[in-house]
């Protein structure tokens, strides 16, 4: 059985980039192997950005880091400078693919097709003579016959059989490999490698193969796993009248959520009203905190989330339709406009601040007649309008975990060297991590794909040293 310098487990963005960067550094053909359990690479990648692939965010790296959690700013700094968004895009531009910038720095291929990204990644893999194993589901990882690590701990009969099989392999091949080599057993074959990069993904979109198995691999190798909870989730609401406005996008607003420990979290971005509730960047980012509140309040298995619909109680969010204007400034403007345009009906005046289709719903909800003129608007009604433009309350009914786009939490970053992505654990030398398997995550808008590519790149280059 051939021995590889580096084996990468997981054929998503992080895994493919790790394979490409390591093979470029090694400059030796057939020294890197990429193992994927699906029938093709990049299955989840093709779903990103609604199939368009929001590959990165074009903010400078310093600004990019400011969008991350405090602990992730520190941990991801080295990888994001090692492969920043300019370097990432240049990899694809060298193959003729162009990109375009959309709102808030979101970057997409000019083709609006995620397959354009995948085809180029596969082209690099082919040019670099990287061995690829498809339909190979990793079952066991070990370093020697006395150190077996299993993904599936529940099936004891299989466990005993698999250990015996690996011991036999060890005896047969002990002369041809180093005792510190990794033994990776899939459902089809056994692979030897000096170093392993885990890039198995998180627990979102399990239908793509990203079903949380990587957490078990990491845990069985001795790594601790932080609480796993779903992120970037559309929210379901109770208000039937609001759902009738499906298709309306409230642009560039601010969303406020008060956590259970009374911390005020805000997220800025578009909010899309859907047939079931709310979505869009502003909602998806705030959902991380709602999800965290729910999941951390329950006694749950840290290595999986349920993918069920979670009913919520007394959970509300607040929309600020004019985040760049204070209540005082809005009050003064309405006073001036009432003096100059007193005959204007309220429902027509609000077109300066709200989407047309949203106005009737808004006025009905707060109990103000839209047929009143500005000059006849009472102070009480004026305050209702101002208060609700700046803080419109919406009750959240449920959290559909099956719709989560990312996983929050994962392999504990305190146990991983941020400058190399290698495990710090004594018994896990030559084990590297990349992508969504890590507990780090970012907001929507291209941040998470950039993190996957950057950590994959750093893990790949580091593993060659």
CSV table of C-alpha atoms in Angstrom, one decimal:
chain,number,residue,atom,x,y,z
A,1,UNK,CA,0.0,0.0,0.0
A,2,UNK,CA,1.4,3.4,-1.0
A,3,UNK,CA,2.2,5.9,1.7
A,4,UNK,CA,1.4,9.6,1.1
A,5,UNK,CA,3.1,12.6,2.6
A,6,UNK,CA,-0.3,14.3,3.2
A,7,UNK,CA,-3.9,13.0,3.3
A,8,UNK,CA,-6.8,15.4,3.4
A,9,UNK,CA,-10.1,14.2,4.6
A,10,UNK,CA,-13.0,16.2,3.1
A,11,UNK,CA,-13.4,17.5,-0.4
A,12,UNK,CA,-15.1,20.8,0.3
A,13,UNK,CA,-13.5,24.3,-0.2
A,14,UNK,CA,-11.1,23.9,2.8
A,15,UNK,CA,-10.1,20.4,1.8
A,16,UNK,CA,-9.5,21.2,-1.9
A,17,UNK,CA,-7.5,24.3,-1.1
A,18,UNK,CA,-5.4,22.3,1.4
A,19,UNK,CA,-4.7,19.8,-1.2
A,20,UNK,CA,-3.8,22.4,-3.8
A,21,UNK,CA,-1.5,24.5,-1.5
A,22,UNK,CA,0.3,21.4,-0.1
A,23,UNK,CA,0.9,19.9,-3.6
A,24,UNK,CA,2.2,23.2,-4.9
A,25,UNK,CA,4.7,23.3,-2.0
A,26,UNK,CA,5.8,19.7,-2.3
A,27,UNK,CA,6.3,19.8,-6.0
A,28,UNK,CA,6.2,16.1,-6.1
A,29,UNK,CA,3.5,14.3,-8.0
A,30,UNK,CA,1.2,11.8,-6.3
A,31,UNK,CA,2.3,12.8,-2.8
A,32,UNK,CA,-1.0,14.2,-1.7
A,33,UNK,CA,-4.4,12.4,-1.5
A,34,UNK,CA,-7.8,13.9,-1.1
A,35,UNK,CA,-10.5,11.6,0.4
A,36,UNK,CA,-14.2,12.5,-0.1
A,37,UNK,CA,-17.1,10.3,0.9
A,38,UNK,CA,-19.5,11.8,-1.7
A,39,UNK,CA,-19.6,10.8,-5.4
A,40,UNK,CA,-18.1,14.2,-6.4
A,41,UNK,CA,-16.2,17.1,-4.8
A,42,UNK,CA,-17.6,20.4,-3.6
A,43,UNK,CA,-21.2,19.2,-3.1
A,44,UNK,CA,-21.9,21.9,-0.4
A,45,UNK,CA,-19.9,24.5,-2.3
A,46,UNK,CA,-22.4,24.4,-5.2
A,47,UNK,CA,-25.2,25.5,-2.8
A,48,UNK,CA,-23.4,28.5,-1.4
A,49,UNK,CA,-24.8,32.0,-2.2
A,50,UNK,CA,-28.0,30.4,-3.6
A,51,UNK,CA,-25.9,28.5,-6.1
A,52,UNK,CA,-24.0,31.7,-7.1
A,53,UNK,CA,-21.1,31.3,-4.7
A,54,UNK,CA,-20.4,34.3,-2.5
A,55,UNK,CA,-16.7,33.4,-2.5
A,56,UNK,CA,-15.4,36.1,-0.3
A,57,UNK,CA,-15.9,39.6,1.1
A,58,UNK,CA,-13.8,42.4,-0.4
A,59,UNK,CA,-13.2,44.3,2.8
A,60,UNK,CA,-9.5,44.7,3.5
A,61,UNK,CA,-8.2,42.1,5.9
A,62,UNK,CA,-8.1,44.4,8.9
A,63,UNK,CA,-11.7,45.4,8.3
A,64,UNK,CA,-12.6,41.7,7.6
A,65,UNK,CA,-11.2,40.7,11.0
A,66,UNK,CA,-13.2,43.4,12.8
A,67,UNK,CA,-16.4,41.6,11.7
A,68,UNK,CA,-15.4,38.4,13.6
A,69,UNK,CA,-15.8,37.4,17.2
A,70,UNK,CA,-13.0,38.5,19.5
A,71,UNK,CA,-11.5,35.0,19.8
A,72,UNK,CA,-11.7,34.5,16.1
A,73,UNK,CA,-9.9,37.8,15.3
A,74,UNK,CA,-6.9,36.4,17.1
A,75,UNK,CA,-7.1,32.8,15.9
A,76,UNK,CA,-7.8,33.5,12.2
A,77,UNK,CA,-5.5,36.5,11.7
A,78,UNK,CA,-2.5,34.5,10.5
A,79,UNK,CA,-4.5,32.4,8.0
A,80,UNK,CA,-6.4,35.4,6.6
A,81,UNK,CA,-3.2,37.2,5.9
A,82,UNK,CA,-1.6,34.1,4.5
A,83,UNK,CA,-4.4,33.9,1.9
A,84,UNK,CA,-6.4,37.1,1.9
A,85,UNK,CA,-9.3,37.9,-0.5
A,86,UNK,CA,-7.0,39.3,-3.2
A,87,UNK,CA,-4.8,36.2,-3.2
A,88,UNK,CA,-7.8,33.9,-3.2
A,89,UNK,CA,-9.4,35.6,-6.2
A,90,UNK,CA,-6.1,35.7,-8.1
A,91,UNK,CA,-6.0,31.8,-8.0
A,92,UNK,CA,-9.2,31.8,-10.1
A,93,UNK,CA,-8.4,34.9,-12.2
A,94,UNK,CA,-5.3,33.1,-13.4
A,95,UNK,CA,-7.7,30.6,-15.0
A,96,UNK,CA,-9.7,33.4,-16.6
A,97,UNK,CA,-12.6,33.7,-14.2
A,98,UNK,CA,-13.7,37.3,-13.4
A,99,UNK,CA,-15.5,38.5,-10.3
A,100,UNK,CA,-18.0,41.3,-9.4
A,101,UNK,CA,-18.7,43.1,-6.2
A,102,UNK,CA,-22.2,43.5,-4.8
A,103,UNK,CA,-23.6,45.3,-1.7
A,104,UNK,CA,-21.5,45.4,1.4
A,105,UNK,CA,-18.4,43.9,-0.3
A,106,UNK,CA,-20.0,40.6,-1.3
A,107,UNK,CA,-18.0,39.0,-4.1
A,108,UNK,CA,-19.4,36.6,-6.7
A,109,UNK,CA,-18.0,35.1,-9.9
A,110,UNK,CA,-19.2,37.0,-13.0
A,111,UNK,CA,-20.9,33.8,-14.1
A,112,UNK,CA,-23.2,33.8,-11.1
A,113,UNK,CA,-22.5,30.1,-11.0
A,114,UNK,CA,-20.7,28.2,-8.1
A,115,UNK,CA,-19.7,25.5,-10.6
A,116,UNK,CA,-17.3,28.0,-12.2
A,117,UNK,CA,-15.4,28.0,-8.9
A,118,UNK,CA,-15.5,24.2,-8.5
A,119,UNK,CA,-14.3,23.5,-12.1
A,120,UNK,CA,-11.2,25.6,-11.5
A,121,UNK,CA,-10.4,24.0,-8.2
A,122,UNK,CA,-10.7,20.6,-9.9
A,123,UNK,CA,-8.5,21.8,-12.7
A,124,UNK,CA,-5.7,22.6,-10.2
A,125,UNK,CA,-6.2,19.3,-8.5
A,126,UNK,CA,-5.7,17.5,-11.8
A,127,UNK,CA,-2.7,19.6,-12.9
A,128,UNK,CA,-0.9,19.0,-9.5
A,129,UNK,CA,-1.4,15.2,-9.9
A,130,UNK,CA,-3.3,14.9,-6.6
A,131,UNK,CA,-4.9,11.5,-6.0
A,132,UNK,CA,-8.6,11.8,-5.3
A,133,UNK,CA,-10.7,9.1,-3.7
A,134,UNK,CA,-14.4,9.6,-4.1
A,135,UNK,CA,-17.1,7.5,-2.5
A,136,UNK,CA,-14.6,6.7,0.3
A,137,UNK,CA,-16.1,7.1,3.7
A,138,UNK,CA,-13.4,7.3,6.4
A,139,UNK,CA,-14.2,4.8,9.2
A,140,UNK,CA,-11.0,4.7,11.3
A,141,UNK,CA,-7.9,6.7,11.9
A,142,UNK,CA,-5.0,5.3,13.9
A,143,UNK,CA,-1.3,5.9,14.4
A,144,UNK,CA,-0.3,2.4,15.4
A,145,UNK,CA,-1.9,-0.9,16.4
A,146,UNK,CA,-2.3,0.2,20.0
A,147,UNK,CA,-3.9,3.6,19.2
A,148,UNK,CA,-7.1,3.1,17.3
A,149,UNK,CA,-9.5,5.9,16.9
A,150,UNK,CA,-13.1,5.3,15.6
A,151,UNK,CA,-15.7,7.5,14.2
A,152,UNK,CA,-18.6,5.2,15.1
A,153,UNK,CA,-18.3,4.4,18.8
A,154,UNK,CA,-21.8,2.9,19.1
A,155,UNK,CA,-21.4,-0.3,17.1
A,156,UNK,CA,-19.2,-2.5,19.4
A,157,UNK,CA,-19.3,-5.5,17.1
A,158,UNK,CA,-18.0,-3.5,14.2
A,159,UNK,CA,-15.5,-1.9,16.4
A,160,UNK,CA,-13.9,-5.2,17.4
A,161,UNK,CA,-13.9,-6.4,13.8
A,162,UNK,CA,-12.3,-3.2,12.5
A,163,UNK,CA,-9.6,-3.2,15.2
A,164,UNK,CA,-8.7,-6.8,14.2
A,165,UNK,CA,-8.6,-5.8,10.6
A,166,UNK,CA,-6.3,-2.8,11.2
A,167,UNK,CA,-4.0,-4.9,13.4
A,168,UNK,CA,-3.6,-7.4,10.6
A,169,UNK,CA,-2.7,-4.5,8.2
A,170,UNK,CA,-0.3,-3.2,10.7
A,171,UNK,CA,1.5,-6.5,10.9
A,172,UNK,CA,1.7,-6.9,7.2
A,173,UNK,CA,3.0,-3.5,6.4
A,174,UNK,CA,5.0,-2.5,9.5
A,175,UNK,CA,8.3,-2.9,7.6
A,176,UNK,CA,7.2,-0.4,4.9
A,177,UNK,CA,6.0,2.5,7.1
A,178,UNK,CA,6.9,4.6,10.1
A,179,UNK,CA,5.2,3.9,13.4
A,180,UNK,CA,4.1,7.5,13.5
A,181,UNK,CA,2.3,7.3,10.2
A,182,UNK,CA,-1.5,7.7,10.2
A,183,UNK,CA,-3.6,4.7,9.1
A,184,UNK,CA,-6.8,5.9,7.5
A,185,UNK,CA,-9.3,3.2,6.8
A,186,UNK,CA,-12.3,3.9,4.5
A,187,UNK,CA,-15.1,1.7,3.6
A,188,UNK,CA,-13.1,0.6,0.6
A,189,UNK,CA,-9.4,0.7,1.4
A,190,UNK,CA,-6.6,1.6,3.8
A,191,UNK,CA,-4.3,4.7,3.3
A,192,UNK,CA,-1.1,5.5,5.0
A,193,UNK,CA,0.0,9.1,5.4
A,194,UNK,CA,2.7,11.0,7.4
A,195,UNK,CA,0.3,13.9,8.0
A,196,UNK,CA,-3.5,14.3,8.0
A,197,UNK,CA,-5.6,17.4,7.4
A,198,UNK,CA,-9.2,17.2,8.8
A,199,UNK,CA,-11.5,19.3,6.6
A,200,UNK,CA,-14.7,17.4,7.0
A,201,UNK,CA,-17.0,20.4,7.5
A,202,UNK,CA,-19.6,21.0,10.2
A,203,UNK,CA,-23.2,19.8,10.8
A,204,UNK,CA,-25.1,22.0,8.4
A,205,UNK,CA,-26.6,20.6,5.1
A,206,UNK,CA,-26.2,17.0,6.2
A,207,UNK,CA,-27.5,15.9,2.8
A,208,UNK,CA,-24.2,17.1,1.3
A,209,UNK,CA,-22.2,14.9,3.6
A,210,UNK,CA,-21.5,17.6,6.1
A,211,UNK,CA,-23.1,15.8,9.0
A,212,UNK,CA,-20.8,16.4,12.0
A,213,UNK,CA,-18.8,13.2,11.7
A,214,UNK,CA,-15.6,15.3,11.7
A,215,UNK,CA,-16.4,16.3,15.3
A,216,UNK,CA,-16.3,12.6,16.3
A,217,UNK,CA,-13.0,12.1,14.5
A,218,UNK,CA,-11.4,15.1,16.3
A,219,UNK,CA,-12.9,14.1,19.7
A,220,UNK,CA,-11.7,10.5,19.3
A,221,UNK,CA,-8.2,11.8,18.6
A,222,UNK,CA,-8.3,13.6,21.9
A,223,UNK,CA,-9.5,17.1,20.8
A,224,UNK,CA,-12.3,18.8,22.8
A,225,UNK,CA,-15.3,20.0,20.9
A,226,UNK,CA,-17.1,23.2,21.9
A,227,UNK,CA,-20.9,23.4,21.9
A,228,UNK,CA,-22.2,22.9,18.4
A,229,UNK,CA,-25.2,25.0,17.4
A,230,UNK,CA,-26.7,26.0,14.0
A,231,UNK,CA,-26.2,29.4,12.5
A,232,UNK,CA,-27.4,31.6,9.7
A,233,UNK,CA,-31.0,30.4,10.0
A,234,UNK,CA,-34.1,32.0,8.5
A,235,UNK,CA,-36.7,32.7,11.3
A,236,UNK,CA,-40.3,31.7,11.3
A,237,UNK,CA,-42.9,34.2,12.6
A,238,UNK,CA,-46.5,34.0,13.8
A,239,UNK,CA,-47.9,37.2,12.2
A,240,UNK,CA,-50.0,36.0,9.3
A,241,UNK,CA,-50.5,39.5,8.0
A,242,UNK,CA,-46.7,40.1,7.8
A,243,UNK,CA,-46.2,36.9,5.9
A,244,UNK,CA,-48.7,38.1,3.3
A,245,UNK,CA,-46.0,40.7,2.4
A,246,UNK,CA,-43.7,37.9,1.2
A,247,UNK,CA,-41.2,39.3,-1.3
A,248,UNK,CA,-40.6,42.7,0.3
A,249,UNK,CA,-37.0,43.5,1.1
A,250,UNK,CA,-36.4,46.0,3.9
A,251,UNK,CA,-33.0,47.4,2.8
A,252,UNK,CA,-30.1,48.4,5.0
A,253,UNK,CA,-31.9,48.3,8.3
A,254,UNK,CA,-30.7,47.3,11.7
A,255,UNK,CA,-31.9,44.2,13.6
A,256,UNK,CA,-31.7,44.1,17.4
A,257,UNK,CA,-31.9,41.1,19.7
A,258,UNK,CA,-31.6,41.1,23.5
A,259,UNK,CA,-29.8,37.9,24.6
A,260,UNK,CA,-30.8,36.1,27.8
A,261,UNK,CA,-28.0,37.8,29.7
A,262,UNK,CA,-29.4,41.1,28.5
A,263,UNK,CA,-26.7,41.8,26.0
A,264,UNK,CA,-27.9,43.9,23.0
A,265,UNK,CA,-26.8,42.4,19.7
A,266,UNK,CA,-27.3,44.3,16.5
A,267,UNK,CA,-27.0,43.2,12.9
A,268,UNK,CA,-27.2,45.5,9.8
A,269,UNK,CA,-28.3,44.4,6.4
A,270,UNK,CA,-31.3,43.6,4.2
A,271,UNK,CA,-34.3,41.8,5.7
A,272,UNK,CA,-36.4,39.7,3.4
A,273,UNK,CA,-40.0,38.9,4.3
A,274,UNK,CA,-40.8,35.4,3.1
A,275,UNK,CA,-43.9,33.1,3.0
A,276,UNK,CA,-42.9,31.6,6.4
A,277,UNK,CA,-41.1,34.5,8.1
A,278,UNK,CA,-37.9,36.5,7.8
A,279,UNK,CA,-34.6,35.9,6.0
A,280,UNK,CA,-31.8,38.0,4.5
A,281,UNK,CA,-28.4,39.0,5.9
A,282,UNK,CA,-29.7,41.0,8.8
A,283,UNK,CA,-31.8,38.1,10.0
A,284,UNK,CA,-29.3,35.3,9.3
A,285,UNK,CA,-26.6,37.0,11.3
A,286,UNK,CA,-28.8,37.7,14.3
A,287,UNK,CA,-30.1,34.1,14.3
A,288,UNK,CA,-26.7,32.9,15.5
A,289,UNK,CA,-27.3,34.6,18.9
A,290,UNK,CA,-30.9,33.3,19.1
A,291,UNK,CA,-29.7,29.8,18.3
A,292,UNK,CA,-26.9,30.1,20.9
A,293,UNK,CA,-29.3,31.2,23.6
A,294,UNK,CA,-31.6,28.3,22.9
A,295,UNK,CA,-28.8,25.6,22.6
A,296,UNK,CA,-26.8,26.7,25.5
A,297,UNK,CA,-29.9,26.7,27.8
A,298,UNK,CA,-30.5,23.0,27.0
A,299,UNK,CA,-28.6,19.9,28.1
A,300,UNK,CA,-27.7,18.8,24.6
A,301,UNK,CA,-25.1,16.6,22.9
A,302,UNK,CA,-22.3,19.1,21.9
A,303,UNK,CA,-21.3,17.1,18.8
A,304,UNK,CA,-24.6,17.5,16.9
A,305,UNK,CA,-27.6,19.7,16.5
A,306,UNK,CA,-31.1,18.4,16.0
A,307,UNK,CA,-32.0,19.6,12.5
A,308,UNK,CA,-35.5,19.9,13.8
A,309,UNK,CA,-37.9,22.9,14.1
A,310,UNK,CA,-37.4,24.5,17.6
A,311,UNK,CA,-40.4,26.3,19.0
A,312,UNK,CA,-39.4,29.4,20.8
A,313,UNK,CA,-41.1,31.3,23.7
A,314,UNK,CA,-41.1,35.0,24.3
A,315,UNK,CA,-38.4,35.7,21.7
A,316,UNK,CA,-38.6,39.0,19.8
A,317,UNK,CA,-36.4,41.0,17.5
A,318,UNK,CA,-36.6,44.7,16.8
A,319,UNK,CA,-36.2,46.4,13.4
A,320,UNK,CA,-34.7,49.8,13.1
A,321,UNK,CA,-35.8,51.1,9.6
A,322,UNK,CA,-33.6,54.2,9.8
A,323,UNK,CA,-30.4,53.2,11.6
A,324,UNK,CA,-28.6,56.3,10.4
A,325,UNK,CA,-31.1,58.7,12.0
A,326,UNK,CA,-31.7,59.1,15.8
A,327,UNK,CA,-35.2,59.3,17.2
A,328,UNK,CA,-34.6,63.0,18.0
A,329,UNK,CA,-33.6,63.7,14.4
A,330,UNK,CA,-36.6,61.9,13.1
A,331,UNK,CA,-38.9,63.8,15.4
A,332,UNK,CA,-37.5,67.1,14.3
A,333,UNK,CA,-37.8,66.2,10.7
A,334,UNK,CA,-41.5,65.2,11.1
A,335,UNK,CA,-42.2,68.5,12.9
A,336,UNK,CA,-40.6,70.5,10.1
A,337,UNK,CA,-42.3,68.5,7.4
A,338,UNK,CA,-45.7,68.9,9.2
A,339,UNK,CA,-45.3,72.6,9.1
A,340,UNK,CA,-44.3,72.7,5.4
A,341,UNK,CA,-46.5,69.9,4.1
A,342,UNK,CA,-49.3,69.7,6.6
A,343,UNK,CA,-51.9,68.4,4.0
A,344,UNK,CA,-49.9,65.3,3.1
A,345,UNK,CA,-51.5,62.1,4.3
A,346,UNK,CA,-49.5,60.0,6.8
A,347,UNK,CA,-49.6,56.9,4.5
A,348,UNK,CA,-48.1,59.0,1.6
A,349,UNK,CA,-45.5,60.7,3.9
A,350,UNK,CA,-44.2,57.4,5.1
A,351,UNK,CA,-43.1,56.5,1.6
A,352,UNK,CA,-40.0,58.5,2.3
A,353,UNK,CA,-39.1,56.0,5.0
A,354,UNK,CA,-40.8,52.6,4.3
A,355,UNK,CA,-41.5,50.3,1.4
A,356,UNK,CA,-44.9,51.0,-0.1
A,357,UNK,CA,-46.4,47.6,0.5
A,358,UNK,CA,-45.2,47.7,4.1
A,359,UNK,CA,-46.8,51.0,5.0
A,360,UNK,CA,-50.5,49.8,5.5
A,361,UNK,CA,-49.3,46.8,7.5
A,362,UNK,CA,-47.1,49.1,9.7
A,363,UNK,CA,-49.8,51.6,10.4
A,364,UNK,CA,-52.4,49.0,11.1
A,365,UNK,CA,-50.0,47.2,13.5
A,366,UNK,CA,-49.3,50.4,15.5
A,367,UNK,CA,-52.9,51.7,15.4
A,368,UNK,CA,-52.4,54.9,13.5
A,369,UNK,CA,-54.7,56.0,10.6
A,370,UNK,CA,-52.9,56.5,7.3
A,371,UNK,CA,-55.6,58.9,6.1
A,372,UNK,CA,-54.7,61.5,8.7
A,373,UNK,CA,-52.8,64.5,7.4
A,374,UNK,CA,-49.5,65.5,9.0
A,375,UNK,CA,-51.1,68.7,10.5
A,376,UNK,CA,-53.7,66.6,12.2
A,377,UNK,CA,-51.3,64.0,13.6
A,378,UNK,CA,-51.5,63.9,17.4
A,379,UNK,CA,-48.3,63.9,19.5
A,380,UNK,CA,-49.2,60.3,20.6
A,381,UNK,CA,-49.6,59.1,17.0
A,382,UNK,CA,-46.4,60.8,16.0
A,383,UNK,CA,-44.5,59.1,18.9
A,384,UNK,CA,-46.0,55.8,17.9
A,385,UNK,CA,-44.6,56.2,14.3
A,386,UNK,CA,-41.2,57.3,15.5
A,387,UNK,CA,-40.9,54.6,18.1
A,388,UNK,CA,-41.9,51.8,15.7
A,389,UNK,CA,-39.8,53.1,12.8
A,390,UNK,CA,-36.8,52.9,15.2
A,391,UNK,CA,-37.8,49.7,17.0
A,392,UNK,CA,-40.5,47.6,15.3
A,393,UNK,CA,-41.1,44.5,17.3
A,394,UNK,CA,-41.6,41.1,15.7
A,395,UNK,CA,-42.2,37.9,17.7
A,396,UNK,CA,-40.3,34.8,16.5
A,397,UNK,CA,-42.2,31.6,16.5
A,398,UNK,CA,-39.6,29.0,15.7
A,399,UNK,CA,-36.0,28.3,14.7
A,400,UNK,CA,-35.9,25.8,11.8
A,401,UNK,CA,-32.5,24.2,12.5
A,402,UNK,CA,-32.7,22.1,9.3
A,403,UNK,CA,-32.3,25.3,7.4
A,404,UNK,CA,-29.0,26.3,9.1
A,405,UNK,CA,-26.4,27.4,6.6
A,406,UNK,CA,-23.4,27.2,8.9
A,407,UNK,CA,-22.3,25.4,12.1
A,408,UNK,CA,-21.2,27.5,15.0
A,409,UNK,CA,-18.8,25.8,17.4
A,410,UNK,CA,-16.5,22.8,16.7
A,411,UNK,CA,-12.9,21.8,17.3
A,412,UNK,CA,-11.6,23.9,20.1
A,413,UNK,CA,-9.2,26.5,18.7
A,414,UNK,CA,-7.3,26.7,22.0
A,415,UNK,CA,-5.9,23.3,21.1
A,416,UNK,CA,-4.8,24.3,17.5
A,417,UNK,CA,-1.8,26.4,16.5
A,418,UNK,CA,-3.2,29.5,14.7
A,419,UNK,CA,0.1,29.9,12.8
A,420,UNK,CA,0.0,26.4,11.3
A,421,UNK,CA,-3.4,24.9,11.9
A,422,UNK,CA,-1.6,22.0,13.5
A,423,UNK,CA,-2.9,20.3,16.7
A,424,UNK,CA,-1.1,21.4,19.9
A,425,UNK,CA,-1.8,18.1,21.5
A,426,UNK,CA,1.2,15.9,22.2
A,427,UNK,CA,-0.3,12.8,20.8
A,428,UNK,CA,-1.7,14.5,17.7
A,429,UNK,CA,1.5,15.6,16.1
A,430,UNK,CA,1.1,16.1,12.3
A,431,UNK,CA,-2.7,16.5,12.6
A,432,UNK,CA,-4.1,19.7,11.0
A,433,UNK,CA,-7.5,21.3,10.9
A,434,UNK,CA,-9.3,23.5,8.4
A,435,UNK,CA,-12.7,24.9,7.5
A,436,UNK,CA,-16.1,24.6,9.2
A,437,UNK,CA,-14.8,21.8,11.5
A,438,UNK,CA,-13.2,24.6,13.5
A,439,UNK,CA,-15.3,26.4,16.1
A,440,UNK,CA,-14.6,29.7,14.3
A,441,UNK,CA,-17.2,31.3,12.1
A,442,UNK,CA,-18.1,34.6,10.6
A,443,UNK,CA,-21.2,36.6,9.4
A,444,UNK,CA,-22.9,36.1,6.1
A,445,UNK,CA,-21.5,37.9,3.1
A,446,UNK,CA,-18.6,35.7,2.0
A,447,UNK,CA,-16.8,35.6,5.3
A,448,UNK,CA,-17.2,31.9,6.0
A,449,UNK,CA,-16.0,30.7,2.6
A,450,UNK,CA,-13.0,32.9,2.9
A,451,UNK,CA,-12.3,31.4,6.3
A,452,UNK,CA,-12.6,27.9,4.8
A,453,UNK,CA,-10.2,28.7,1.9
A,454,UNK,CA,-7.7,30.5,4.1
A,455,UNK,CA,-7.5,27.9,6.9
A,456,UNK,CA,-7.3,25.2,4.2
A,457,UNK,CA,-4.4,27.0,2.5
A,458,UNK,CA,-2.5,27.5,5.7
A,459,UNK,CA,-3.0,23.9,6.8
A,460,UNK,CA,-1.8,22.7,3.4
A,461,UNK,CA,1.3,24.8,3.3
A,462,UNK,CA,2.1,24.1,7.0
A,463,UNK,CA,1.8,20.3,6.5
A,464,UNK,CA,4.6,20.3,3.9
A,465,UNK,CA,7.2,21.6,6.4
